[in-house]
Amino acid sequence: MNMGFPGCLLLPAGHPLGRSSAACAGAGKTKIPILLVWLWASMTGFPMTDSDIPELTQLRLVNSLNRCAGRVEVLHNQQWGTVCDDGWDITDAGVVCKQLGCGTALSAPRGARFGRGSDRVWLDEVNCAGTEAALSDCKTRPWGDNDCTHKEDAGVVCSDSGISEVAQIRLVNGSSRCAGRVEVLPNQQWGTVCDDNWDLQDAGVVCRQLGCGTALSAPGGARFGRGSDHIWLDEVHCAGTEVALSDCRAEPWGASNCDHGEDAGVVCSDAGISEVAQIRLANGPSRCAGRVEVLHNQQWGTVCDDGWDLQDAGVVCRQLGCGTALSAPGGARFGRGSDRIWLDDVNCTGTEAALSDCRARPWGVNNCTHGEDAGVVCSGASSDVRLIGGPHRCAGRVEVRLDGRWGTVCDDGWDLGDVAVVCRQLGCGKAMEALSGKVFGPGNESDPVLMLNVQCQGTEAALGSCPYMDPGDHCQHDEDAGARCQDAGISEVAQLRLVNSRSRCAGRVEVLHNQQWGTVCDDGWDLQDAGVICRQLGCGTALSAPRGARFGRGSDRIWLNNVNCAGTEVALSDCRIWLGGKNNCNHGEDAGVVCSDSDISEPAQLRLVNSRSRCAGRVEVLHNQQWGTVCDDSWDIQDALVVCRQLGCGTALSAPGRARFGRGSDRIWLDNVNCTGTEAALSDCRAQPWGVNNCNHGEDAGVVCSDAGISEVAQIRLANGPNHCAGRVEVLHNQQWGTVCDDSWDLQDAGVVCRQLGCGTALSALGGARFGRGSDRIWLANVNCRGTEVALSDCRTRPWGDNNCTHGEDAGVVCTDVRLVGGPHRCAGRVEVRLDGRWGTVCDDGWDLGDVAVVCRQLGCGPAMEALSRKVFGPGNESDPVLMMDVQCQGTEAALGSCPYMDPGDFCQHDEDAGARCKAADMRVSSSSSATGIPPHSPGTGLPAAGFALPDVRLVGGPHRCAGRVEVRLDGLWGTVCDDGWGLSDVAVVCRQLGCGPAMEALSGKVFGPGPKSEPVLMMDVQCQGTEAALGSCQYMDPGDLCQHDEDAGARCQGASSDVRLVDGPHRCAGRVEVRLDGRWGTVCDDGWDISDVAVVCRQLGCGPAMEALSGKGFRPGVKSDPVLMRNVQCQGTEAVLGSCPNTDPGDLCQHDKDAGARCKEPFALRLADGPGKCSGRLEVRYDGLWGTVCDSDWSDTNAQVVCRELRCGQAKPLAPKLQDWPRFRQGTGKIWLDNIRCKGTEETLQNCAHHFWGYHNCTHQKDISVICQDN
């Protein structure tokens, strides 16, 4: 017999103790009364008919099209049976709908409405109060006791069934029951609906009510013929969420000012009818501009320009996949047609999927001539701009075509944002220079100057979309603007192939140049480069970018080297490259690619062992069916980052070597691993051949990932210096600050400190208490860093506090290695860097805005404004060398020295010195000091460029300091961050910067409320790698006017401490409670342990609501060597961490037989439901233990890729261009958990993508998204 008493006792009719819902409602607080009942029943022998019934008896609705409607059946004694309809009513049906998660009850049909059952009739005379959680909680006769037959079987129709029990409705005069004229039946008489304000939302309600899928169109004008009876409804206005048309707002029944020529119609997705008439743009310069023509009755015809406007044109452009509408010319601008004029008085709202969905006169009815033929110019018509007079098609004088005339653009206000639009429109890569003053010669005298003061944001699809002025007589051709885009010097799309594998979508990369095939060198080769190749070849997405001649050595020329793709290029030839065979490579460095369509599985299996978490431990790889370790030679944080990403464990916190997690005992498989950090798997990184090494297991490499729940980074600060980037080194240990001894202190150690603090690189490593003597403990001595560690606490050192030093040996650091000289302030000037102890300049060959972005970030000078060349700020000193050439920064690096570059040798002189201009976050430095150049360290004048602190960050409006709206301070001003591009890697940086543990959620759409109107939006399109020390170190854009506070980004971190865990449970959200105090892990005594305490634990672990507070070693006792650390914990339930709750020291009062346990709701999961297999279907996610659906708002192919990868189902099949053509696998029921998901594509799990708060949406189940993966 079940002694757990999980629910209420169902006593038979006539039992002396009776049965009431009131007694059951308080069951959670009445364990003793229920126990007495059970003891009494045991002693008297009175039968308890429900003693073997689980809390929620299984239940189903059968024999209908939907699981939320049908004949009621219950499972008892392993046999399904029906429910008799005696006394069956809407209250009983409501309990059934609630139990099944099907919404509310619409009706409780009797008399076997859904057919007669054939098994037992289990229940009769059911009498629910309506508050019960399950049908088995309602009063009823004993199981099987009834006087019924199956013709009395009870049924239910729930609100989520899509079946209407209200006003009847039908579609008539169409080819299918799911298409036709809308008719409704009130007062036993059928009648029509007027098309005034009739739209797709109204049609959607009709389709759902009829079980006909979603609405394809909502035609008016008696498209399906005129009705003859009453016009029952007019001015229908549905929100789209109604169960039935009669639930929508409308004029009173029968009140209308319509005739039957305005009868409304509907075409639903299940009709099998294609409503979208074919369309084309004729007689224009491209397929995206021309005279509008539609196909009707197998004949093409034109559209009259009566009422023709930009909204109508927008529908045409979207239908054709030509971007947005630039103009809607009438008057036969693209010539007169010669066939029928099919449409007139077109009136689109702008939201239609096709022109044929817009309101218009009936086909062929018009009062027009072909002199009124309508036209359209879409943004995709990219032939309306060109570059003339330059060395290739991607550089030259800018010429545009307006109103059929070609002309030039005036250089007043012409800048790099305008050039970016031109380059994108022409498919020429990124913008390099905005040129003025007829650099490429003046335009033809006969051509006009057509544009002045062009003001592009840089994101427009075409130059014609940007605001501009008519120049009139203000500009002549001596002010013609020019542009230079990033042309590679190769033909627009060079021929390309992948060779030496079993698939055309995997192999060694070869390109055709000068009629000869050649290979690509793997210098700088990464997943972004591979992605461009896969896209160019139509092979899906890139799985890996193997290097080191993985697909064999080529034998011909090596054509390309230092390929640097942004990832958005159409072809490899659009990427930045070194061309023509000039390289320092051999065929042992031939690059390869594995694309998703190759059916090749590349990543070797991987695991982390010998720690308490799967996300930390000794690295082991599986090769030839045998596990083995990785040697720590060259092992660094970039290698660890690849491991963490491959395992879905977040970002890397540290890369410990020297067998930190114990010595392995099997083969040492890999040595000299060298990852760039962008690889999909460790096996994609360069390394010695498998099994070749000179290591022993004392050198086994380890990894600690952010999802391990291990805090690896000790806090650090620089004290008593001029700013936070220079001073005496102090570390926090056991809640006490202390210093570092200068024994063996060097520049590598200082470099780790500078990077940990977000202060760039180390300028000097000072000893001898240069910044004064400390007064507290000396914590560290004999520090020995390799220079690649994330934090000083990762370096080899003596044990904490073990030293033979005095405070006269306190170590110090000065950080920086770049400066701007000769400009008006410290944030503009000639770029100078220090390499190998020498200051020198940077050659302007290849110098661009991405490189400047790194310099500006490193100096704390805000966003990059200009990349300047030709000694704009004067030449460098003749005695100083030129140290860098062809710098190739991605823009996300922490320091200029981290970017790839070449040694200029004798190629560059000081007349090519590069310059930079930043936004100047801090203008308080005098021009004189920066003009003369500050020496690396001059005791009398202070320290250089170290005071450029990173922007502050805070989380506002949340439940605690580690969750809320993200706000940053730039230039002394607080403001918010736009959620465009906001993702979990960005949140990870915020959480680390605030000391709030791992990132839990990236939230969008002002979840924590909008920022104050008086505050600006300061950042947009933040692109953090996740490893940066501060948010200000990440690449971002100035939002200008593109974002408002309704797009403010939010963040939720796990909490200020990860010092709690649940052990020995079925998953990470259930188990024995263990806490860490003073560096020791131990258990919690169950004295006073309750659900409020569990609620804090669950919140701290990101596990959802608390379910149970368990006592008495429910999950096995703790380890004998571990202490019991807490007793009488008294949480309110609102605390952020368990350590914030009052508690007492248990002393000897508690042993491990009283260890407390906790059970939270199960963590996040996802599945594809109602499909043919696990890799296709309706997307459902589990949150708080409940499954729910995902809304299709903002859904993208990128989101689908993340889903398929998380389910290990290969790549996602691309979405159809139109929303109504996306796959659908029936509507879900119950909760809609997620909306407005925006994945970057790199996330390991969907929950890491930015999204609205859980359960926050404006959707119905009609918008449930489905996904089809290629492994379906």
mmCIF file of N, CA, C and O in Angstrom, residues 57-104:
data_model
loop_
_atom_site.group_PDB
_atom_site.id
_atom_site.type_symbol
_atom_site.label_atom_id
_atom_site.label_comp_id
_atom_site.label_asym_id
_atom_site.label_seq_id
_atom_site.Cartn_x
_atom_site.Cartn_y
_atom_site.Cartn_z
ATOM 1 N N THR A 57 -5.098 9.989 -11.866
ATOM 2 C CA THR A 57 -5.422 8.832 -12.689
ATOM 3 C C THR A 57 -5.246 9.204 -14.159
ATOM 4 O O THR A 57 -5.623 10.285 -14.580
ATOM 5 N N GLN A 58 -4.690 8.274 -14.937
ATOM 6 C CA GLN A 58 -4.479 8.556 -16.356
ATOM 7 C C GLN A 58 -5.812 8.733 -17.063
ATOM 8 O O GLN A 58 -6.807 8.088 -16.737
ATOM 9 N N LEU A 59 -5.798 9.615 -18.057
ATOM 10 C CA LEU A 59 -7.018 10.082 -18.684
ATOM 11 C C LEU A 59 -6.723 10.394 -20.135
ATOM 12 O O LEU A 59 -5.617 10.797 -20.475
ATOM 13 N N ARG A 60 -7.711 10.211 -21.008
ATOM 14 C CA ARG A 60 -7.527 10.584 -22.404
ATOM 15 C C ARG A 60 -8.880 10.901 -23.029
ATOM 16 O O ARG A 60 -9.932 10.488 -22.519
ATOM 17 N N LEU A 61 -8.831 11.644 -24.141
ATOM 18 C CA LEU A 61 -10.005 11.903 -24.966
ATOM 19 C C LEU A 61 -9.749 11.271 -26.326
ATOM 20 O O LEU A 61 -8.725 11.537 -26.962
ATOM 21 N N VAL A 62 -10.688 10.427 -26.769
ATOM 22 C CA VAL A 62 -10.443 9.638 -27.976
ATOM 23 C C VAL A 62 -11.555 9.846 -29.002
ATOM 24 O O VAL A 62 -12.605 10.401 -28.711
ATOM 25 N N ASN A 63 -11.234 9.381 -30.228
ATOM 26 C CA ASN A 63 -12.212 9.332 -31.319
ATOM 27 C C ASN A 63 -12.599 10.704 -31.848
ATOM 28 O O ASN A 63 -13.741 10.945 -32.223
ATOM 29 N N SER A 64 -11.607 11.634 -31.883
ATOM 30 C CA SER A 64 -11.806 12.909 -32.562
ATOM 31 C C SER A 64 -10.493 13.270 -33.233
ATOM 32 O O SER A 64 -9.494 12.551 -33.099
ATOM 33 N N LEU A 65 -10.490 14.402 -33.917
ATOM 34 C CA LEU A 65 -9.291 14.820 -34.632
ATOM 35 C C LEU A 65 -8.242 15.427 -33.716
ATOM 36 O O LEU A 65 -7.145 15.740 -34.160
ATOM 37 N N ASN A 66 -8.555 15.605 -32.469
ATOM 38 C CA ASN A 66 -7.700 16.389 -31.584
ATOM 39 C C ASN A 66 -7.665 15.743 -30.212
ATOM 40 O O ASN A 66 -8.676 15.218 -29.743
ATOM 41 N N ARG A 67 -6.508 15.802 -29.541
ATOM 42 C CA ARG A 67 -6.398 15.176 -28.222
ATOM 43 C C ARG A 67 -7.181 15.945 -27.162
ATOM 44 O O ARG A 67 -7.352 15.461 -26.044
ATOM 45 N N CYS A 68 -7.680 17.157 -27.496
ATOM 46 C CA CYS A 68 -8.413 17.975 -26.547
ATOM 47 C C CYS A 68 -9.922 17.915 -26.772
ATOM 48 O O CYS A 68 -10.664 18.802 -26.333
ATOM 49 N N ALA A 69 -10.378 16.915 -27.467
ATOM 50 C CA ALA A 69 -11.812 16.696 -27.645
ATOM 51 C C ALA A 69 -12.016 15.209 -27.890
ATOM 52 O O ALA A 69 -11.185 14.548 -28.515
ATOM 53 N N GLY A 70 -13.142 14.686 -27.390
ATOM 54 C CA GLY A 70 -13.421 13.284 -27.667
ATOM 55 C C GLY A 70 -14.141 12.590 -26.519
ATOM 56 O O GLY A 70 -14.608 13.222 -25.560
ATOM 57 N N ARG A 71 -14.252 11.281 -26.653
ATOM 58 C CA ARG A 71 -14.875 10.450 -25.611
ATOM 59 C C ARG A 71 -13.909 10.345 -24.430
ATOM 60 O O ARG A 71 -12.709 10.122 -24.612
ATOM 61 N N VAL A 72 -14.431 10.519 -23.208
ATOM 62 C CA VAL A 72 -13.599 10.465 -22.011
ATOM 63 C C VAL A 72 -13.311 9.018 -21.653
ATOM 64 O O VAL A 72 -14.235 8.205 -21.538
ATOM 65 N N GLU A 73 -12.028 8.712 -21.476
ATOM 66 C CA GLU A 73 -11.631 7.380 -21.019
ATOM 67 C C GLU A 73 -10.596 7.519 -19.907
ATOM 68 O O GLU A 73 -9.716 8.394 -19.954
ATOM 69 N N VAL A 74 -10.714 6.625 -18.900
ATOM 70 C CA VAL A 74 -9.794 6.614 -17.760
ATOM 71 C C VAL A 74 -9.166 5.228 -17.653
ATOM 72 O O VAL A 74 -9.734 4.226 -18.086
ATOM 73 N N LEU A 75 -7.977 5.194 -17.060
ATOM 74 C CA LEU A 75 -7.232 3.940 -16.907
ATOM 75 C C LEU A 75 -7.336 3.472 -15.465
ATOM 76 O O LEU A 75 -6.914 4.186 -14.538
ATOM 77 N N HIS A 76 -7.875 2.280 -15.246
ATOM 78 C CA HIS A 76 -7.997 1.685 -13.902
ATOM 79 C C HIS A 76 -7.663 0.199 -13.993
ATOM 80 O O HIS A 76 -8.091 -0.478 -14.926
ATOM 81 N N ASN A 77 -6.849 -0.243 -13.053
ATOM 82 C CA ASN A 77 -6.430 -1.665 -13.068
ATOM 83 C C ASN A 77 -5.870 -2.062 -14.433
ATOM 84 O O ASN A 77 -6.202 -3.104 -14.987
ATOM 85 N N GLN A 78 -5.048 -1.177 -14.989
ATOM 86 C CA GLN A 78 -4.375 -1.432 -16.264
ATOM 87 C C GLN A 78 -5.328 -1.589 -17.436
ATOM 88 O O GLN A 78 -4.968 -2.138 -18.475
ATOM 89 N N GLN A 79 -6.599 -1.120 -17.299
ATOM 90 C CA GLN A 79 -7.566 -1.240 -18.385
ATOM 91 C C GLN A 79 -8.272 0.094 -18.596
ATOM 92 O O GLN A 79 -8.715 0.742 -17.639
ATOM 93 N N TRP A 80 -8.359 0.509 -19.880
ATOM 94 C CA TRP A 80 -9.076 1.727 -20.198
ATOM 95 C C TRP A 80 -10.590 1.473 -20.182
ATOM 96 O O TRP A 80 -11.053 0.388 -20.559
ATOM 97 N N GLY A 81 -11.326 2.502 -19.758
ATOM 98 C CA GLY A 81 -12.779 2.406 -19.784
ATOM 99 C C GLY A 81 -13.400 3.780 -19.886
ATOM 100 O O GLY A 81 -12.710 4.808 -19.770
ATOM 101 N N THR A 82 -14.736 3.825 -20.089
ATOM 102 C CA THR A 82 -15.416 5.089 -20.336
ATOM 103 C C THR A 82 -16.063 5.637 -19.065
ATOM 104 O O THR A 82 -16.002 5.035 -17.996
ATOM 105 N N VAL A 83 -16.698 6.820 -19.224
ATOM 106 C CA VAL A 83 -17.409 7.487 -18.141
ATOM 107 C C VAL A 83 -18.864 7.649 -18.574
ATOM 108 O O VAL A 83 -19.134 8.111 -19.691
ATOM 109 N N CYS A 84 -19.778 7.282 -17.689
ATOM 110 C CA CYS A 84 -21.207 7.407 -18.009
ATOM 111 C C CYS A 84 -21.636 8.865 -17.902
ATOM 112 O O CYS A 84 -21.123 9.628 -17.074
ATOM 113 N N ASP A 85 -22.633 9.261 -18.736
ATOM 114 C CA ASP A 85 -23.030 10.676 -18.786
ATOM 115 C C ASP A 85 -24.087 11.049 -17.768
ATOM 116 O O ASP A 85 -24.602 12.178 -17.789
ATOM 117 N N ASP A 86 -24.441 10.138 -16.824
ATOM 118 C CA ASP A 86 -25.401 10.487 -15.773
ATOM 119 C C ASP A 86 -24.816 11.625 -14.932
ATOM 120 O O ASP A 86 -23.737 11.483 -14.323
ATOM 121 N N GLY A 87 -25.489 12.773 -14.921
ATOM 122 C CA GLY A 87 -25.021 13.911 -14.143
ATOM 123 C C GLY A 87 -23.827 14.635 -14.758
ATOM 124 O O GLY A 87 -23.277 15.558 -14.153
ATOM 125 N N TRP A 88 -23.421 14.214 -15.944
ATOM 126 C CA TRP A 88 -22.236 14.817 -16.590
ATOM 127 C C TRP A 88 -22.542 16.246 -17.039
ATOM 128 O O TRP A 88 -23.531 16.500 -17.718
ATOM 129 N N ASP A 89 -21.696 17.206 -16.668
ATOM 130 C CA ASP A 89 -21.965 18.598 -17.023
ATOM 131 C C ASP A 89 -20.654 19.346 -17.297
ATOM 132 O O ASP A 89 -19.562 18.764 -17.266
ATOM 133 N N ILE A 90 -20.820 20.660 -17.558
ATOM 134 C CA ILE A 90 -19.676 21.473 -17.979
ATOM 135 C C ILE A 90 -18.622 21.587 -16.889
ATOM 136 O O ILE A 90 -17.420 21.741 -17.174
ATOM 137 N N THR A 91 -19.028 21.488 -15.614
ATOM 138 C CA THR A 91 -18.052 21.546 -14.518
ATOM 139 C C THR A 91 -17.153 20.310 -14.539
ATOM 140 O O THR A 91 -15.926 20.405 -14.353
ATOM 141 N N ASP A 92 -17.762 19.141 -14.768
ATOM 142 C CA ASP A 92 -16.961 17.924 -14.871
ATOM 143 C C ASP A 92 -16.005 18.007 -16.054
ATOM 144 O O ASP A 92 -14.822 17.633 -15.958
ATOM 145 N N ALA A 93 -16.527 18.515 -17.181
ATOM 146 C CA ALA A 93 -15.690 18.636 -18.374
ATOM 147 C C ALA A 93 -14.530 19.597 -18.118
ATOM 148 O O ALA A 93 -13.413 19.402 -18.616
ATOM 149 N N GLY A 94 -14.788 20.652 -17.333
ATOM 150 C CA GLY A 94 -13.722 21.612 -17.037
ATOM 151 C C GLY A 94 -12.547 20.984 -16.313
ATOM 152 O O GLY A 94 -11.380 21.323 -16.565
ATOM 153 N N VAL A 95 -12.828 20.053 -15.400
ATOM 154 C CA VAL A 95 -11.747 19.356 -14.686
ATOM 155 C C VAL A 95 -10.922 18.514 -15.664
ATOM 156 O O VAL A 95 -9.689 18.468 -15.589
ATOM 157 N N VAL A 96 -11.594 17.856 -16.593
ATOM 158 C CA VAL A 96 -10.891 17.044 -17.591
ATOM 159 C C VAL A 96 -9.955 17.929 -18.427
ATOM 160 O O VAL A 96 -8.779 17.596 -18.640
ATOM 161 N N CYS A 97 -10.479 19.060 -18.924
ATOM 162 C CA CYS A 97 -9.651 19.951 -19.755
ATOM 163 C C CYS A 97 -8.444 20.453 -18.968
ATOM 164 O O CYS A 97 -7.323 20.521 -19.483
ATOM 165 N N LYS A 98 -8.680 20.811 -17.714
ATOM 166 C CA LYS A 98 -7.573 21.317 -16.885
ATOM 167 C C LYS A 98 -6.526 20.227 -16.685
ATOM 168 O O LYS A 98 -5.324 20.473 -16.773
ATOM 169 N N GLN A 99 -6.967 18.995 -16.389
ATOM 170 C CA GLN A 99 -6.020 17.898 -16.156
ATOM 171 C C GLN A 99 -5.168 17.615 -17.390
ATOM 172 O O GLN A 99 -3.978 17.297 -17.281
ATOM 173 N N LEU A 100 -5.771 17.766 -18.571
ATOM 174 C CA LEU A 100 -5.063 17.464 -19.815
ATOM 175 C C LEU A 100 -4.288 18.668 -20.360
ATOM 176 O O LEU A 100 -3.605 18.546 -21.379
ATOM 177 N N GLY A 101 -4.389 19.811 -19.685
ATOM 178 C CA GLY A 101 -3.710 21.000 -20.194
ATOM 179 C C GLY A 101 -4.311 21.492 -21.494
ATOM 180 O O GLY A 101 -3.602 21.951 -22.386
ATOM 181 N N CYS A 102 -5.648 21.382 -21.621
ATOM 182 C CA CYS A 102 -6.341 21.720 -22.864
ATOM 183 C C CYS A 102 -7.190 22.977 -22.741
ATOM 184 O O CYS A 102 -8.146 23.160 -23.499
ATOM 185 N N GLY A 103 -6.888 23.826 -21.788
ATOM 186 C CA GLY A 103 -7.655 25.048 -21.652
ATOM 187 C C GLY A 103 -8.919 24.830 -20.862
ATOM 188 O O GLY A 103 -8.951 24.045 -19.896
ATOM 189 N N THR A 104 -9.983 25.523 -21.256
ATOM 190 C CA THR A 104 -11.264 25.431 -20.551
ATOM 191 C C THR A 104 -12.237 24.585 -21.364
ATOM 192 O O THR A 104 -12.028 24.305 -22.539
#
